[in-house]
CSV table of C-alpha atoms in Angstrom, one decimal:
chain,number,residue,atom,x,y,z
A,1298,UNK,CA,-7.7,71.1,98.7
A,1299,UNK,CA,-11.0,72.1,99.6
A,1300,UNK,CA,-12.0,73.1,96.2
A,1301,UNK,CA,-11.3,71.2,92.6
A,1302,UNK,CA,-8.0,72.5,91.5
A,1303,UNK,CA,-7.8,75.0,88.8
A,1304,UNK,CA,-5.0,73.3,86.1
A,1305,UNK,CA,-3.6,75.2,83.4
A,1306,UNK,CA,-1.8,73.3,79.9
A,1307,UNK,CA,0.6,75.1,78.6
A,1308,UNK,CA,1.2,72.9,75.2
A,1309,UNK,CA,2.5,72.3,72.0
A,1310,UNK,CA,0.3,70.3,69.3
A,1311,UNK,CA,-2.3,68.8,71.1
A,1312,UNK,CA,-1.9,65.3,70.9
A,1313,UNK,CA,-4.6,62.6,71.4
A,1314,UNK,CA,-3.0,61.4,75.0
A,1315,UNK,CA,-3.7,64.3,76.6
A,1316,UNK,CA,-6.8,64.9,75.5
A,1317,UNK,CA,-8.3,61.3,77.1
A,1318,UNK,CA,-5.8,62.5,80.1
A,1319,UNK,CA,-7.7,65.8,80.2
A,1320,UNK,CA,-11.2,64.1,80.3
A,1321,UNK,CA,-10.3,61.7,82.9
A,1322,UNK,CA,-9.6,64.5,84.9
A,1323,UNK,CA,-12.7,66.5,84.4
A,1324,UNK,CA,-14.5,63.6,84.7
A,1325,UNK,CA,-13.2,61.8,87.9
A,1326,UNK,CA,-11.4,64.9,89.9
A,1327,UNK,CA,-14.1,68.1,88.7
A,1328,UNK,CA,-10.9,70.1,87.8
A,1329,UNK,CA,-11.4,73.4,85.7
A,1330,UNK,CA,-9.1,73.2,83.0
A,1331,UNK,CA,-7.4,75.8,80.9
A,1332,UNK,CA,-5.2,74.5,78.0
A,1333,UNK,CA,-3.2,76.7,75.8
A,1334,UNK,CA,-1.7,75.7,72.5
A,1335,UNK,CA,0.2,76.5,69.6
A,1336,UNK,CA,-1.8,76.6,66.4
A,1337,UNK,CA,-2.9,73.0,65.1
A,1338,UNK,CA,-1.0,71.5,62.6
A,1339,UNK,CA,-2.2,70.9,59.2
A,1340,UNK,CA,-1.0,67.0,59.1
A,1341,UNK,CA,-2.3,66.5,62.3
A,1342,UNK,CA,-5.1,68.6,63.5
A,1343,UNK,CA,-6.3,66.5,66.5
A,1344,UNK,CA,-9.5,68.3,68.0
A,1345,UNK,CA,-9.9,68.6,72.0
A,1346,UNK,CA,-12.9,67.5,73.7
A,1347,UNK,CA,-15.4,70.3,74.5
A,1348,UNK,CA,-17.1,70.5,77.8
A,1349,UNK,CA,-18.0,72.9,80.0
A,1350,UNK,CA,-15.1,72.5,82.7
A,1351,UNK,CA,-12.4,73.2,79.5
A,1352,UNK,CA,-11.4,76.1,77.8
A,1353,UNK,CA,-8.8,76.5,74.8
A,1354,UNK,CA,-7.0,79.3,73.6
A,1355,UNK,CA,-4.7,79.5,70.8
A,1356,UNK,CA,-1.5,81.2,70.7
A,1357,UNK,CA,-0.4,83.2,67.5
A,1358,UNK,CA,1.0,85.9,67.6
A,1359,UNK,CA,-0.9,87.4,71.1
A,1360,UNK,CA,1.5,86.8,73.8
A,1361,UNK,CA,0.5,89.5,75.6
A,1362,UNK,CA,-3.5,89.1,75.7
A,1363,UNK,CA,-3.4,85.1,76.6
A,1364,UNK,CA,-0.7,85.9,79.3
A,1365,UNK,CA,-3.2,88.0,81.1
A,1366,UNK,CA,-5.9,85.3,80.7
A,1367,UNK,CA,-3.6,83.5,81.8
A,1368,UNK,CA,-2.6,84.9,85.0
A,1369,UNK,CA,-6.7,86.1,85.6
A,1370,UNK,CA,-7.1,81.8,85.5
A,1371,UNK,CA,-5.1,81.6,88.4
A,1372,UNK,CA,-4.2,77.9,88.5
A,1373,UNK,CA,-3.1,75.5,91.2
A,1374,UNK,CA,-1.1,73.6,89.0
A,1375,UNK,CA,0.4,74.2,85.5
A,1376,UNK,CA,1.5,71.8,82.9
A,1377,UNK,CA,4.1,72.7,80.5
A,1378,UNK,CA,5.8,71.2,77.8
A,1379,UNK,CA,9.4,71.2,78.1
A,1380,UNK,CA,11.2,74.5,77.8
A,1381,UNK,CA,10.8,75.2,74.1
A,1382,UNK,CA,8.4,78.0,74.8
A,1383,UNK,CA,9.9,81.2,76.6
A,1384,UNK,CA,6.8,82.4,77.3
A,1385,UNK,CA,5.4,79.5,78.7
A,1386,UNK,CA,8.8,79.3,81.1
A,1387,UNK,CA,8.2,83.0,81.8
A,1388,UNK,CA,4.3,82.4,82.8
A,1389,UNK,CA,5.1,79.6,84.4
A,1390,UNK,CA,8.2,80.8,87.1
A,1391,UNK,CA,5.8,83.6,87.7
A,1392,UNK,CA,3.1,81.1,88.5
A,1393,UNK,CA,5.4,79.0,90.9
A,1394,UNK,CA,6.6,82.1,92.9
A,1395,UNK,CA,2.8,82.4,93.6
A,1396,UNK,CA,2.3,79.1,94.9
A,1397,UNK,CA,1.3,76.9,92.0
A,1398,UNK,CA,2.5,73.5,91.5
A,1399,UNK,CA,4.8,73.1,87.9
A,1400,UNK,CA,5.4,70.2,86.2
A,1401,UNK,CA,7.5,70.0,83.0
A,1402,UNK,CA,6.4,67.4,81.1
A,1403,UNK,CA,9.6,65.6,79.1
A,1404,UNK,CA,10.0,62.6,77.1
A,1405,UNK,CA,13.9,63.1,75.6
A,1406,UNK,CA,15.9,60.0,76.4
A,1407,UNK,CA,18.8,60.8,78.3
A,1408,UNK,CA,21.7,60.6,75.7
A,1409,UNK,CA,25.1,61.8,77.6
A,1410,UNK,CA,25.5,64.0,74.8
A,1411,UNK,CA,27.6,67.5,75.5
A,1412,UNK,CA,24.4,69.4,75.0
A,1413,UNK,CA,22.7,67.4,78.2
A,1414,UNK,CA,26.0,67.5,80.1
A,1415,UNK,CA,26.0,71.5,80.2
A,1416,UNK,CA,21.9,71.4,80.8
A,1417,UNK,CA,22.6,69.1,83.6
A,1418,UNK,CA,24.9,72.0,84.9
A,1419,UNK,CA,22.5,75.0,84.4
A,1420,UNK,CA,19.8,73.0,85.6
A,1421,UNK,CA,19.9,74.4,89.6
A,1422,UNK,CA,19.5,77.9,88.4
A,1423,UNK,CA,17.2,77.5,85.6
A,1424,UNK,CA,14.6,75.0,85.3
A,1425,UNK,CA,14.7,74.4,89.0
A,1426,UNK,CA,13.8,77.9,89.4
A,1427,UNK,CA,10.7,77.1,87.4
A,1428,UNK,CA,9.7,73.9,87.4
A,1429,UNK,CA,9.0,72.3,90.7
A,1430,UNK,CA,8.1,68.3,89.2
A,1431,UNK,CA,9.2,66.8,86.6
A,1432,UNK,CA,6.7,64.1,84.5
A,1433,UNK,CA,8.4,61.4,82.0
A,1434,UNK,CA,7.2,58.5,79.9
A,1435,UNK,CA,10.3,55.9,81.0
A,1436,UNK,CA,13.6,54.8,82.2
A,1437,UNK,CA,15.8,56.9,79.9
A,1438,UNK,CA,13.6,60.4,80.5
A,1439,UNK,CA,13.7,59.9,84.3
A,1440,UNK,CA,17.5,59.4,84.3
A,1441,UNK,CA,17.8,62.7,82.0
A,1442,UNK,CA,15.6,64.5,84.7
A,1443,UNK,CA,17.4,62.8,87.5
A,1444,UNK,CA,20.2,64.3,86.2
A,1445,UNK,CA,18.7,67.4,85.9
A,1446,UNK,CA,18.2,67.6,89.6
A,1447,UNK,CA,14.7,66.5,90.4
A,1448,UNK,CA,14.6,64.5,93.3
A,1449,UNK,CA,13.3,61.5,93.1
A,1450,UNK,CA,9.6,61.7,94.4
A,1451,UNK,CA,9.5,64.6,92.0
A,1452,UNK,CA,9.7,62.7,89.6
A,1453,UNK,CA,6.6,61.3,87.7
A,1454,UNK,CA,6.2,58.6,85.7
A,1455,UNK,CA,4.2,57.2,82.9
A,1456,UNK,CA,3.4,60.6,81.1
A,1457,UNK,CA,2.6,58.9,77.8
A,1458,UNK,CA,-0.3,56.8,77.6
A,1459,UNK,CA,-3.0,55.3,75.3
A,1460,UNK,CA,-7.0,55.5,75.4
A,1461,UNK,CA,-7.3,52.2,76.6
A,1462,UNK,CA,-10.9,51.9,76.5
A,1463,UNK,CA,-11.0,53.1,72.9
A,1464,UNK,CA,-7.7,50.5,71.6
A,1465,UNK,CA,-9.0,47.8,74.0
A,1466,UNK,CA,-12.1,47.9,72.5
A,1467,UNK,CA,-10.8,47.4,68.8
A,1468,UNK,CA,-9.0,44.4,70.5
A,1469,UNK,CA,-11.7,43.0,71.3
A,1470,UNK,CA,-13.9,43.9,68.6
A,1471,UNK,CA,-11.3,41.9,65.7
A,1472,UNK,CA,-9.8,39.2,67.6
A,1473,UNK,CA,-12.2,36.4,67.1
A,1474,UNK,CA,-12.0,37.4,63.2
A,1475,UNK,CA,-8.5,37.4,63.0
A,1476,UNK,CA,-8.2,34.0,64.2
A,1477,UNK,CA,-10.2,32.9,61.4
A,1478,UNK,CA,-8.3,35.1,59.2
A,1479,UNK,CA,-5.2,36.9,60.3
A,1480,UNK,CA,-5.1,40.6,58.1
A,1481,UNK,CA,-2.2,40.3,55.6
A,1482,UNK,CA,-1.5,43.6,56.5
A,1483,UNK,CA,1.4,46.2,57.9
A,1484,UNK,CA,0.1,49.8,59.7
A,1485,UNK,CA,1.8,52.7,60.4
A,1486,UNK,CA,0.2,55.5,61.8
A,1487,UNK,CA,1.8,58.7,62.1
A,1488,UNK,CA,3.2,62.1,60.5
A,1489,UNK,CA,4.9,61.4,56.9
A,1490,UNK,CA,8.6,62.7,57.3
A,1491,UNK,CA,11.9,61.1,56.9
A,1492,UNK,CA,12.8,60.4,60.8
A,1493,UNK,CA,9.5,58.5,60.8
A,1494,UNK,CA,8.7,57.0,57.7
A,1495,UNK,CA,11.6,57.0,56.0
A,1496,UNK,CA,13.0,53.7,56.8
A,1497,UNK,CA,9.8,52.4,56.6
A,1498,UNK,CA,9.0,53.6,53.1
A,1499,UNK,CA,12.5,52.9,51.7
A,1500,UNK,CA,12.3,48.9,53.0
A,1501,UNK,CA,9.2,48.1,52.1
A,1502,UNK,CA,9.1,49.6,48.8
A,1503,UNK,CA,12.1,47.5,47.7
A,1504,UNK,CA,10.9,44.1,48.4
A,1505,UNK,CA,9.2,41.8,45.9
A,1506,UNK,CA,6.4,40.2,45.1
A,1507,UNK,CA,7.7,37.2,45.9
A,1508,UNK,CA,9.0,38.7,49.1
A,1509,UNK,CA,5.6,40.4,50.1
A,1510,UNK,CA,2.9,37.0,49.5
A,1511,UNK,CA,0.2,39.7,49.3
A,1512,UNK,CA,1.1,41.7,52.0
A,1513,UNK,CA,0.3,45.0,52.2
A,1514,UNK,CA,1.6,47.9,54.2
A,1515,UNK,CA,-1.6,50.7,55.2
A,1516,UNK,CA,-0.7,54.3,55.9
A,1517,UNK,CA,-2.6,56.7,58.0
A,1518,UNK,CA,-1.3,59.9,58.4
A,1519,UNK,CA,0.1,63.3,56.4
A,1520,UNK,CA,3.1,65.5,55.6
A,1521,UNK,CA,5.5,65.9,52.9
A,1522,UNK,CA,6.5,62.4,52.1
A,1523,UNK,CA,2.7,61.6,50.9
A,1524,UNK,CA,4.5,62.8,47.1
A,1525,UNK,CA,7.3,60.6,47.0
A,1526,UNK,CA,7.0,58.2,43.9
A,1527,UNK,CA,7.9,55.3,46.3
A,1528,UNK,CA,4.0,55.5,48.1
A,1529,UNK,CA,2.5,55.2,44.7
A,1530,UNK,CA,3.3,51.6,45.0
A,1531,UNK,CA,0.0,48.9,44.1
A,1532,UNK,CA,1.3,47.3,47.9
A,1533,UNK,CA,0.8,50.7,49.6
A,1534,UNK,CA,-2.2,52.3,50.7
A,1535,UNK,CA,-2.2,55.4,51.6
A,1536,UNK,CA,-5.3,56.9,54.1
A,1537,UNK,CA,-4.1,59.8,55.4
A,1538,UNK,CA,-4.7,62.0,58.7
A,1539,UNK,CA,-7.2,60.3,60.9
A,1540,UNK,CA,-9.0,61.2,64.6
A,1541,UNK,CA,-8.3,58.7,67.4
A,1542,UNK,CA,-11.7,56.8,66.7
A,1543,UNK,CA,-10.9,56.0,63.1
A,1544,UNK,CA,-7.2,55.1,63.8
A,1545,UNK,CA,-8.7,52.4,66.2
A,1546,UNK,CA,-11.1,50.8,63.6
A,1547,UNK,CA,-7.7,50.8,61.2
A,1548,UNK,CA,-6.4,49.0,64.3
A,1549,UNK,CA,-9.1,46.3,64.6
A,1550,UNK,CA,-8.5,45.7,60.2
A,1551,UNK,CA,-4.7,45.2,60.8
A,1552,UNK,CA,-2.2,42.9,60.8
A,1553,UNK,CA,1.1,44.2,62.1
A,1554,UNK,CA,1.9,47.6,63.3
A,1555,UNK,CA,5.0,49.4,62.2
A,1556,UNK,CA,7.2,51.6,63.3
A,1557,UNK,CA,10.7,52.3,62.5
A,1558,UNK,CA,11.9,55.8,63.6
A,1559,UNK,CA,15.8,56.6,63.1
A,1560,UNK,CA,14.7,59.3,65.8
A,1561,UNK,CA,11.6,58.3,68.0
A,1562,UNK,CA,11.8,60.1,71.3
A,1563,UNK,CA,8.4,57.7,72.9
A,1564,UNK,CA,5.5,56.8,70.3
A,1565,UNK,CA,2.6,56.5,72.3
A,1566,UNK,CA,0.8,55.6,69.1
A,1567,UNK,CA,3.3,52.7,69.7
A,1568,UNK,CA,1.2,52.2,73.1
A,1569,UNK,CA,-2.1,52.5,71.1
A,1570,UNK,CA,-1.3,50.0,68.6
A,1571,UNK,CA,-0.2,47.7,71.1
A,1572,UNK,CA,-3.4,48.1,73.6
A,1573,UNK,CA,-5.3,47.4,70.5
A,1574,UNK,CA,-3.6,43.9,70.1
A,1575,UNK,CA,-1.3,44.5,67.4
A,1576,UNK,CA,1.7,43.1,67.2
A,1577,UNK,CA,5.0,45.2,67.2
A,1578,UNK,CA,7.5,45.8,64.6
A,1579,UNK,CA,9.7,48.6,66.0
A,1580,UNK,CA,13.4,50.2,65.6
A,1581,UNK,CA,15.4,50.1,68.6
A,1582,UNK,CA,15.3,53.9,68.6
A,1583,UNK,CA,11.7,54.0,69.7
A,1584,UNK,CA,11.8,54.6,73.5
A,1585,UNK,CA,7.9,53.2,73.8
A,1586,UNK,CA,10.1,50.1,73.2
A,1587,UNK,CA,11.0,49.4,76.4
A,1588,UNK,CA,7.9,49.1,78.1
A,1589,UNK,CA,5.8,47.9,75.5
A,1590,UNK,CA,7.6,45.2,73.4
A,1591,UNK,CA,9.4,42.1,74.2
A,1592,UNK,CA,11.7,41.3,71.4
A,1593,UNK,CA,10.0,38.1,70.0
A,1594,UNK,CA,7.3,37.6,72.2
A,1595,UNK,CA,4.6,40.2,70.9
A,1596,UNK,CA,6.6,41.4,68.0
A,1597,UNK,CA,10.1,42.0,66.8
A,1598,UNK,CA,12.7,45.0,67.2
A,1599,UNK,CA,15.4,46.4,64.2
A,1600,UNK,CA,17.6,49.5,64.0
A,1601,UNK,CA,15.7,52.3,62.1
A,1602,UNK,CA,19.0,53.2,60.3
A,1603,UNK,CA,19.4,49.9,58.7
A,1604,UNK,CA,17.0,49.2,55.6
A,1605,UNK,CA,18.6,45.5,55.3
A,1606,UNK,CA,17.5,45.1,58.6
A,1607,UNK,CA,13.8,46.2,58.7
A,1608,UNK,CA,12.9,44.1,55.4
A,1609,UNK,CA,14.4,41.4,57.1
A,1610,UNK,CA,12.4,41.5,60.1
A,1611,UNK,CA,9.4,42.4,57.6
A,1612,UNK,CA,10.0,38.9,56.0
A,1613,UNK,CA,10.2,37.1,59.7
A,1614,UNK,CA,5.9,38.5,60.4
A,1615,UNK,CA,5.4,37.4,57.0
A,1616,UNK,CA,6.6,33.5,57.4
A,1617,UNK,CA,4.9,33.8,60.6
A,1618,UNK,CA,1.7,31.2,61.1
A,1619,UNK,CA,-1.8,32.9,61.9
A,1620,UNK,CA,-1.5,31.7,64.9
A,1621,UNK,CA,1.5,32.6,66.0
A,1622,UNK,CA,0.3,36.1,65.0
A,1623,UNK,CA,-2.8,35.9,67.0
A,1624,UNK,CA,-0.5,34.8,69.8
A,1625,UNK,CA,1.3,37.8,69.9
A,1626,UNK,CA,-1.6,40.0,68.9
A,1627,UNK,CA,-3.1,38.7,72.5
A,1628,UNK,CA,0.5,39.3,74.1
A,1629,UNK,CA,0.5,42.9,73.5
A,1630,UNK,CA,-2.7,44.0,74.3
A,1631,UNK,CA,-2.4,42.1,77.7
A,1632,UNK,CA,1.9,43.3,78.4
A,1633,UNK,CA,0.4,47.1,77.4
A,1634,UNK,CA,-3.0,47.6,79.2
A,1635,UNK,CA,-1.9,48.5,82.9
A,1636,UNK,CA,-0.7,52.6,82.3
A,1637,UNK,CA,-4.3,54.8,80.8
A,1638,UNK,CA,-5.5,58.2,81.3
A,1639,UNK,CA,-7.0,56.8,84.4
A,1640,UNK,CA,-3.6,56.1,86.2
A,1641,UNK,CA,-2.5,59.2,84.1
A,1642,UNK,CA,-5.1,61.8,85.4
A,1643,UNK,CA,-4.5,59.9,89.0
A,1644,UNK,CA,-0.6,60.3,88.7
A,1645,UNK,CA,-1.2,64.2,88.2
A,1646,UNK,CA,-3.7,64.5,91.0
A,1647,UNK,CA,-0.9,63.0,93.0
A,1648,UNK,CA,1.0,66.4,93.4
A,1649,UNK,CA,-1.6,67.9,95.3
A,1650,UNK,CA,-1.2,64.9,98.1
């Protein structure tokens, strides 16, 4: 294209990975950028960058007036998140009939559950109609939008992805320290409600003194569960909502990070935490798994539905050396620094090719 491409968001929550995904492109590719967004949460109000090539808009309840901004943009390409939004699948069609490129973005594992089976069927007359790429985190999102009937260079991969200059930075910033003195320390990061936390919450507030040796288990984040009796525990400390900066000097303070979902689509903090060179301690149902932890080598996996489980695997990082922690603090920052905004922002310019 003979000028920078015009590239139009059509999101959600703004999360932290698109944000550094958003700069890289500003920065490296000159793209204009127009992202629109639901309102911001209140447990997790994570601000987008300002700069002159980036504009925001917020939609409440003004339909109307942001799809005429919208359409006055004019993009090359448009991003959208899933098809959640009917406007944003409205806009969008309209946008591809006119010649713009349209990826659905999409990070729901592929399940063989009824509901997928009859999606899979409507697929050709719907979201084909609208959507001409599809862009997934891993293996279990690309065989849901294979199925969907995306071909195969359609497909895009690695749509979730850390700020690796940011998390490699608090790598390298804590390792020599914590191989003087590993943190006795568990962090989770993340929104406080029961698919997340949960687990989490109900198996480490049940183990002992004796069980714990002085370990601690560090929250960062917000939501309802922030009341619960259980958090009020001396072995808990809660920090809540943080920006992406101060989650990565949480990182560089911590021992182990946790995360054991019953329902975990991705995690890209799971990414982050890993770039950052903590080790892992995940539930299966986490689909970051996959590409960022190797059961036993940088950390350790357990089924989010089973509390037995999870303190179990609590108590194998505890008997741990420091060494062997350090070991596997160096294993996951080095098996999770390849995929960044800057292979992310690349992958999107790829469309245009």
């Amino acid at each position: 294209m003979q000028q920078p491409p015009r590239i139009l968001f059509l999101y959600a929550h703004i999360q932290p990975f698109l944000v550094a995904g958003v700069r890289k492109l500003v920065e490296n590719y000159k793209v204009q950028v127009l992202v629109v967004s639901w309102p911001t949460p209140q447990a997790s109000p994570v601000k987008l960058i300002e700069h002159d090539n980036i504009s925001l808009l917020v939609k409440d309840n003004n339909a109307t007036a942001i799809q005429d901004q919208v359409f006055k943009f004019a993009p090359d390409a448009v991003y959208s998140v899933g098809w959640m939004d009917k406007d944003y699948l409205r806009w969008t069609k309209r946008l591809k009939r006119s010649g713009a490129k349209t990826i659905m973005a999409m990070d729901t594992q592929w399940t063989g559950s009824l509901k997928q089976r009859i999606n899979c069927l409507m697929a050709p007359f719907f979201l084909r109609s609208i959507f001409s790429h599809a862009w997934v985190p891993g293996y279990f999102q690309y065989e849901y939008a294979s199925r969907l009937g995306f071909p195969r260079e359609k497909i895009l991969s690695r749509l979730l992805t850390a700020d690796n200059n940011l998390f490699k930075a608090a790598f390298q910033n804590s390792i020599n320290k914590k191989k003087r003195v590993f943190p006795k320390s568990f962090l989770y990061v993340g929104r406080l409600i029961p698919m997340k936390f949960e687990s989490l919450l109900g198996a480490f507030s049940t183990l002992s003194e004796d069980d714990l040796k002085g370990w601690k288990l560090v929250v960062v984040g917000d939501g309802p569960m922030k009341e619960l009796p259980e958090i009020k525990s001396k072995n808990i400390i809660l920090k809540g909502f943080m920006q992406q900066s101060d989650v990565a000097r949480e990182m560089e303070n911590a021992g182990v990070f946790c995360l054991t979902s019953y329902t975990e689509a991705w995690g890209t903090v799971i990414q982050e935490a890993a770039v950052g060179g903590l080790p892992l301690l995940l539930s299966k149902q986490c689909g970051a798994h996959y590409s960022s932890l190797i059961n036993g080598f940088n950390g350790f996996l357990c089924d989010g539905h089973d509390l037995s489980d999870i303190k179990k695997v609590i108590k194998k990082f505890i008997e741990l050396s420091d060494n062997e922690l350090v070991e596997m603090s160096e294993r996951s920052s080095q098996l999770n620094s390849s995929a960044d905004s800057e292979t992310w922002a690349a992958t999107f310019m790829s469309i245009f090719q």
